[in-house]
Amino acid sequence: MTADPSTRPAAKPAAATLITVAPTGAELEKSAVPALPVTLAELVAAAKECRAAGAAIIHVHIRDSEARPSLDLGALTDTVHALRAATDLIVQLSTGGAVTDSFDRRLAVLDAAPDGCSLTCGTVNFGDDVFLNPWPFMCDLYVATQERGVVPEFELFDIGQIAALHRLLDTFGPPHGGHVHCDLVLGVPGGMPGDAATVAQAVAALPAGATWSATGVGRTSLPVMFAALAAGGHLRVGLEDTITFARGRPVVSNAELVERAATLADLAQRPAMTPERARAMLGVQNRN
Ligand code: KMH
Ligand code: ZN
């Protein structure tokens, strides 16, 4: 890693909270989680509700006609257009896809011309599976984002991936838009644990000037949310990561997770950020 955390200036706490909603993911079955938006109509409806509740970014995975995860380019392009027509949310497409997706198909996601995309900074055990992100693929994807003018969000599932992020920036320079924004994903079985100490450890290792959000998978959702707010970070919520609102009570909709995040952000005196303000922070171009 290039930066010694002890010599970096303390990050200025953000005055507002960027809320990202990850409504669908690639892992859950619609039959097991009926609230999961899997059609374009369901996704657009969820996006509108989540925007009204305080979200500024939507992290998108799509499903095919049988609700299976898909990276179909035509459908991704239609999805980007539909979300833009219906909301002013920043549209971030997943390049992680499902663990079974090939690198070529994951790279081709950028052809759908989203505002942003996820870029995971290393391979990680993912439950019983492996989520593959070898260094050459990371490089190809990063350079493609720079060439296409897509703003990457660096997904970090483990502390070691932060070293890979530093290496990427040192090798290829800053991202499109000029600003580094990361998403700490904690609590994945095989990744970093979802607790406050790990949030603090990860944040201390991030590149100077980077902004970050955090999401805790499953039962780590609330501890990670509180830790992120306490440490001046931003939030990601949604059914991709959390299907239980409280013990024994399934999540009813993505919007209720965004509402809860926005309420906590209000209490922390850092209310939800508008998409317009998020665009300025992240270096995402205005579409108009
Ligand atoms: N579905 C996971 C294998 C991303 O969207 O970039 C990967 C994932 C990360 O969800
Ligand atoms: Zn995802």
PDB file of C-alpha atoms in Angstrom, residues 67-217:
ATOM      1  CA  ALA A  67     -35.895 -14.473 -12.932  1.00  0.00           C
ATOM      2  CA  ARG A  68     -32.407 -15.926 -13.335  1.00  0.00           C
ATOM      3  CA  PRO A  69     -29.427 -13.519 -13.160  1.00  0.00           C
ATOM      4  CA  SER A  70     -28.571 -12.126 -16.585  1.00  0.00           C
ATOM      5  CA  LEU A  71     -25.963  -9.929 -18.269  1.00  0.00           C
ATOM      6  CA  ASP A  72     -27.892  -9.695 -21.531  1.00  0.00           C
ATOM      7  CA  LEU A  73     -26.613  -6.502 -23.132  1.00  0.00           C
ATOM      8  CA  GLY A  74     -29.880  -5.481 -24.755  1.00  0.00           C
ATOM      9  CA  ALA A  75     -31.755  -5.882 -21.510  1.00  0.00           C
ATOM     10  CA  LEU A  76     -29.060  -3.999 -19.589  1.00  0.00           C
ATOM     11  CA  THR A  77     -29.240  -1.135 -22.083  1.00  0.00           C
ATOM     12  CA  ASP A  78     -33.046  -1.039 -21.852  1.00  0.00           C
ATOM     13  CA  THR A  79     -32.741  -1.023 -18.076  1.00  0.00           C
ATOM     14  CA  VAL A  80     -30.348   1.939 -18.065  1.00  0.00           C
ATOM     15  CA  HIS A  81     -32.720   3.879 -20.331  1.00  0.00           C
ATOM     16  CA  ALA A  82     -35.814   2.985 -18.323  1.00  0.00           C
ATOM     17  CA  LEU A  83     -34.255   3.959 -14.995  1.00  0.00           C
ATOM     18  CA  ARG A  84     -33.069   7.260 -16.465  1.00  0.00           C
ATOM     19  CA  ALA A  85     -36.500   7.983 -17.907  1.00  0.00           C
ATOM     20  CA  ALA A  86     -38.244   7.284 -14.610  1.00  0.00           C
ATOM     21  CA  THR A  87     -35.793   8.741 -12.065  1.00  0.00           C
ATOM     22  CA  ASP A  88     -32.741  10.957 -11.656  1.00  0.00           C
ATOM     23  CA  LEU A  89     -30.878   8.225  -9.772  1.00  0.00           C
ATOM     24  CA  ILE A  90     -27.258   7.536 -10.669  1.00  0.00           C
ATOM     25  CA  VAL A  91     -27.414   4.224 -12.534  1.00  0.00           C
ATOM     26  CA  GLN A  92     -24.601   1.896 -11.520  1.00  0.00           C
ATOM     27  CA  LEU A  93     -24.480  -1.478 -13.261  1.00  0.00           C
ATOM     28  CA  SER A  94     -22.924  -4.466 -11.549  1.00  0.00           C
ATOM     29  CA  THR A  95     -19.886  -5.877 -13.321  1.00  0.00           C
ATOM     30  CA  GLY A  96     -19.753  -8.596 -10.676  1.00  0.00           C
ATOM     31  CA  GLY A  97     -22.812 -10.318 -12.062  1.00  0.00           C
ATOM     32  CA  ALA A  98     -23.227 -13.832 -10.725  1.00  0.00           C
ATOM     33  CA  VAL A  99     -20.300 -16.065  -9.743  1.00  0.00           C
ATOM     34  CA  THR A 100     -20.923 -18.090 -12.917  1.00  0.00           C
ATOM     35  CA  ASP A 101     -20.562 -15.150 -15.345  1.00  0.00           C
ATOM     36  CA  SER A 102     -17.513 -15.005 -17.627  1.00  0.00           C
ATOM     37  CA  PHE A 103     -15.033 -12.135 -17.588  1.00  0.00           C
ATOM     38  CA  ASP A 104     -15.939 -11.198 -21.166  1.00  0.00           C
ATOM     39  CA  ARG A 105     -19.614 -10.821 -20.342  1.00  0.00           C
ATOM     40  CA  ARG A 106     -18.782  -8.837 -17.220  1.00  0.00           C
ATOM     41  CA  LEU A 107     -16.584  -6.460 -19.248  1.00  0.00           C
ATOM     42  CA  ALA A 108     -19.310  -6.059 -21.876  1.00  0.00           C
ATOM     43  CA  VAL A 109     -21.634  -4.564 -19.241  1.00  0.00           C
ATOM     44  CA  LEU A 110     -19.941  -1.209 -19.953  1.00  0.00           C
ATOM     45  CA  ASP A 111     -21.424  -1.293 -23.473  1.00  0.00           C
ATOM     46  CA  ALA A 112     -24.786  -0.480 -21.873  1.00  0.00           C
ATOM     47  CA  ALA A 113     -23.311   2.963 -21.065  1.00  0.00           C
ATOM     48  CA  PRO A 114     -24.283   3.314 -17.403  1.00  0.00           C
ATOM     49  CA  ASP A 115     -23.276   6.286 -15.241  1.00  0.00           C
ATOM     50  CA  GLY A 116     -21.206   4.029 -13.055  1.00  0.00           C
ATOM     51  CA  CYS A 117     -20.262   0.425 -12.427  1.00  0.00           C
ATOM     52  CA  SER A 118     -18.989  -1.736  -9.621  1.00  0.00           C
ATOM     53  CA  LEU A 119     -15.376  -2.914  -9.765  1.00  0.00           C
ATOM     54  CA  THR A 120     -14.367  -5.522  -7.208  1.00  0.00           C
ATOM     55  CA  CYS A 121     -10.722  -5.360  -6.184  1.00  0.00           C
ATOM     56  CA  GLY A 122      -9.895  -9.024  -5.810  1.00  0.00           C
ATOM     57  CA  THR A 123     -11.048 -12.599  -5.583  1.00  0.00           C
ATOM     58  CA  VAL A 124     -12.969 -13.633  -2.489  1.00  0.00           C
ATOM     59  CA  ASN A 125     -14.626 -16.737  -1.133  1.00  0.00           C
ATOM     60  CA  PHE A 126     -18.354 -16.138  -1.465  1.00  0.00           C
ATOM     61  CA  GLY A 127     -20.253 -18.598   0.679  1.00  0.00           C
ATOM     62  CA  ASP A 128     -19.678 -21.970  -0.982  1.00  0.00           C
ATOM     63  CA  ASP A 129     -18.586 -20.231  -4.202  1.00  0.00           C
ATOM     64  CA  VAL A 130     -15.651 -18.102  -5.324  1.00  0.00           C
ATOM     65  CA  PHE A 131     -16.158 -14.595  -6.723  1.00  0.00           C
ATOM     66  CA  LEU A 132     -13.308 -14.282  -9.208  1.00  0.00           C
ATOM     67  CA  ASN A 133     -11.581 -10.957  -9.778  1.00  0.00           C
ATOM     68  CA  PRO A 134      -7.963 -11.689 -10.717  1.00  0.00           C
ATOM     69  CA  TRP A 135      -5.579  -8.794 -11.223  1.00  0.00           C
ATOM     70  CA  PRO A 136      -5.576  -8.901 -15.082  1.00  0.00           C
ATOM     71  CA  PHE A 137      -9.390  -8.734 -15.116  1.00  0.00           C
ATOM     72  CA  MET A 138      -9.381  -5.826 -12.667  1.00  0.00           C
ATOM     73  CA  CYS A 139      -6.916  -3.999 -14.940  1.00  0.00           C
ATOM     74  CA  ASP A 140      -8.947  -4.644 -18.085  1.00  0.00           C
ATOM     75  CA  LEU A 141     -12.138  -3.483 -16.415  1.00  0.00           C
ATOM     76  CA  TYR A 142     -10.554  -0.394 -14.892  1.00  0.00           C
ATOM     77  CA  VAL A 143      -8.955   0.729 -18.163  1.00  0.00           C
ATOM     78  CA  ALA A 144     -12.287   0.129 -19.935  1.00  0.00           C
ATOM     79  CA  THR A 145     -14.058   2.408 -17.425  1.00  0.00           C
ATOM     80  CA  GLN A 146     -11.488   5.126 -18.114  1.00  0.00           C
ATOM     81  CA  GLU A 147     -11.886   4.738 -21.880  1.00  0.00           C
ATOM     82  CA  ARG A 148     -15.713   4.637 -21.761  1.00  0.00           C
ATOM     83  CA  GLY A 149     -16.182   7.455 -19.254  1.00  0.00           C
ATOM     84  CA  VAL A 150     -17.894   5.242 -16.671  1.00  0.00           C
ATOM     85  CA  VAL A 151     -17.308   6.079 -12.998  1.00  0.00           C
ATOM     86  CA  PRO A 152     -16.236   2.969 -11.066  1.00  0.00           C
ATOM     87  CA  GLU A 153     -17.177   2.217  -7.492  1.00  0.00           C
ATOM     88  CA  PHE A 154     -14.508   0.040  -5.905  1.00  0.00           C
ATOM     89  CA  GLU A 155     -16.136  -2.900  -4.130  1.00  0.00           C
ATOM     90  CA  LEU A 156     -14.035  -4.147  -1.240  1.00  0.00           C
ATOM     91  CA  PHE A 157     -14.956  -7.467   0.341  1.00  0.00           C
ATOM     92  CA  ASP A 158     -11.721  -7.914   2.253  1.00  0.00           C
ATOM     93  CA  ILE A 159      -8.904  -5.816   3.691  1.00  0.00           C
ATOM     94  CA  GLY A 160      -6.382  -7.273   1.215  1.00  0.00           C
ATOM     95  CA  GLN A 161      -8.478  -5.900  -1.641  1.00  0.00           C
ATOM     96  CA  ILE A 162      -7.608  -2.394  -0.457  1.00  0.00           C
ATOM     97  CA  ALA A 163      -3.954  -3.115  -1.278  1.00  0.00           C
ATOM     98  CA  ALA A 164      -5.081  -4.118  -4.775  1.00  0.00           C
ATOM     99  CA  LEU A 165      -7.027  -0.844  -5.065  1.00  0.00           C
ATOM    100  CA  HIS A 166      -3.876   1.150  -4.232  1.00  0.00           C
ATOM    101  CA  ARG A 167      -1.963  -0.894  -6.802  1.00  0.00           C
ATOM    102  CA  LEU A 168      -4.635  -0.210  -9.436  1.00  0.00           C
ATOM    103  CA  LEU A 169      -4.578   3.542  -8.831  1.00  0.00           C
ATOM    104  CA  ASP A 170      -0.767   3.624  -8.731  1.00  0.00           C
ATOM    105  CA  THR A 171      -0.600   1.712 -12.017  1.00  0.00           C
ATOM    106  CA  PHE A 172      -3.334   3.392 -14.050  1.00  0.00           C
ATOM    107  CA  GLY A 173      -4.018   6.733 -12.379  1.00  0.00           C
ATOM    108  CA  PRO A 174      -7.287   8.183 -11.156  1.00  0.00           C
ATOM    109  CA  PRO A 175     -10.711   6.955 -12.270  1.00  0.00           C
ATOM    110  CA  HIS A 176     -12.975   8.720 -14.728  1.00  0.00           C
ATOM    111  CA  GLY A 177     -14.442  11.668 -12.866  1.00  0.00           C
ATOM    112  CA  GLY A 178     -11.251  12.051 -10.826  1.00  0.00           C
ATOM    113  CA  HIS A 179     -12.678  10.867  -7.509  1.00  0.00           C
ATOM    114  CA  VAL A 180     -12.223   7.543  -5.711  1.00  0.00           C
ATOM    115  CA  HIS A 181     -15.380   6.141  -4.125  1.00  0.00           C
ATOM    116  CA  CYS A 182     -15.402   2.741  -2.448  1.00  0.00           C
ATOM    117  CA  ASP A 183     -18.041   0.409  -1.103  1.00  0.00           C
ATOM    118  CA  LEU A 184     -17.062  -1.804   1.821  1.00  0.00           C
ATOM    119  CA  VAL A 185     -19.053  -5.024   1.702  1.00  0.00           C
ATOM    120  CA  LEU A 186     -18.807  -6.744   5.056  1.00  0.00           C
ATOM    121  CA  GLY A 187     -20.179  -9.969   6.441  1.00  0.00           C
ATOM    122  CA  VAL A 188     -19.964 -12.124   3.305  1.00  0.00           C
ATOM    123  CA  PRO A 189     -18.973 -15.637   4.413  1.00  0.00           C
ATOM    124  CA  GLY A 190     -15.351 -15.651   3.249  1.00  0.00           C
ATOM    125  CA  GLY A 191     -14.851 -11.882   3.340  1.00  0.00           C
ATOM    126  CA  MET A 192     -14.172  -9.394   6.116  1.00  0.00           C
ATOM    127  CA  PRO A 193     -16.434  -9.614   9.172  1.00  0.00           C
ATOM    128  CA  GLY A 194     -19.276  -7.141   9.576  1.00  0.00           C
ATOM    129  CA  ASP A 195     -18.384  -5.255  12.734  1.00  0.00           C
ATOM    130  CA  ALA A 196     -17.348  -1.751  13.765  1.00  0.00           C
ATOM    131  CA  ALA A 197     -13.689  -2.644  14.337  1.00  0.00           C
ATOM    132  CA  THR A 198     -13.354  -3.944  10.785  1.00  0.00           C
ATOM    133  CA  VAL A 199     -15.087  -0.892   9.326  1.00  0.00           C
ATOM    134  CA  ALA A 200     -12.544   1.311  11.164  1.00  0.00           C
ATOM    135  CA  GLN A 201      -9.611  -0.848  10.031  1.00  0.00           C
ATOM    136  CA  ALA A 202     -10.738  -0.784   6.404  1.00  0.00           C
ATOM    137  CA  VAL A 203     -11.412   2.958   6.385  1.00  0.00           C
ATOM    138  CA  ALA A 204      -7.928   3.662   7.780  1.00  0.00           C
ATOM    139  CA  ALA A 205      -6.378   1.842   4.819  1.00  0.00           C
ATOM    140  CA  LEU A 206      -8.337   3.600   2.034  1.00  0.00           C
ATOM    141  CA  PRO A 207      -6.598   6.005  -0.346  1.00  0.00           C
ATOM    142  CA  ALA A 208      -6.386   9.594   0.900  1.00  0.00           C
ATOM    143  CA  GLY A 209      -9.401  11.617  -0.161  1.00  0.00           C
ATOM    144  CA  ALA A 210     -11.540   8.593  -0.990  1.00  0.00           C
ATOM    145  CA  THR A 211     -15.185   8.564   0.015  1.00  0.00           C
ATOM    146  CA  TRP A 212     -16.782   5.291   1.018  1.00  0.00           C
ATOM    147  CA  SER A 213     -20.035   3.605   1.763  1.00  0.00           C
ATOM    148  CA  ALA A 214     -20.531   0.392   3.681  1.00  0.00           C
ATOM    149  CA  THR A 215     -22.999  -2.432   3.655  1.00  0.00           C
ATOM    150  CA  GLY A 216     -23.252  -5.350   6.023  1.00  0.00           C
ATOM    151  CA  VAL A 217     -24.686  -8.546   4.624  1.00  0.00           C
TER     152      VAL A 217
END
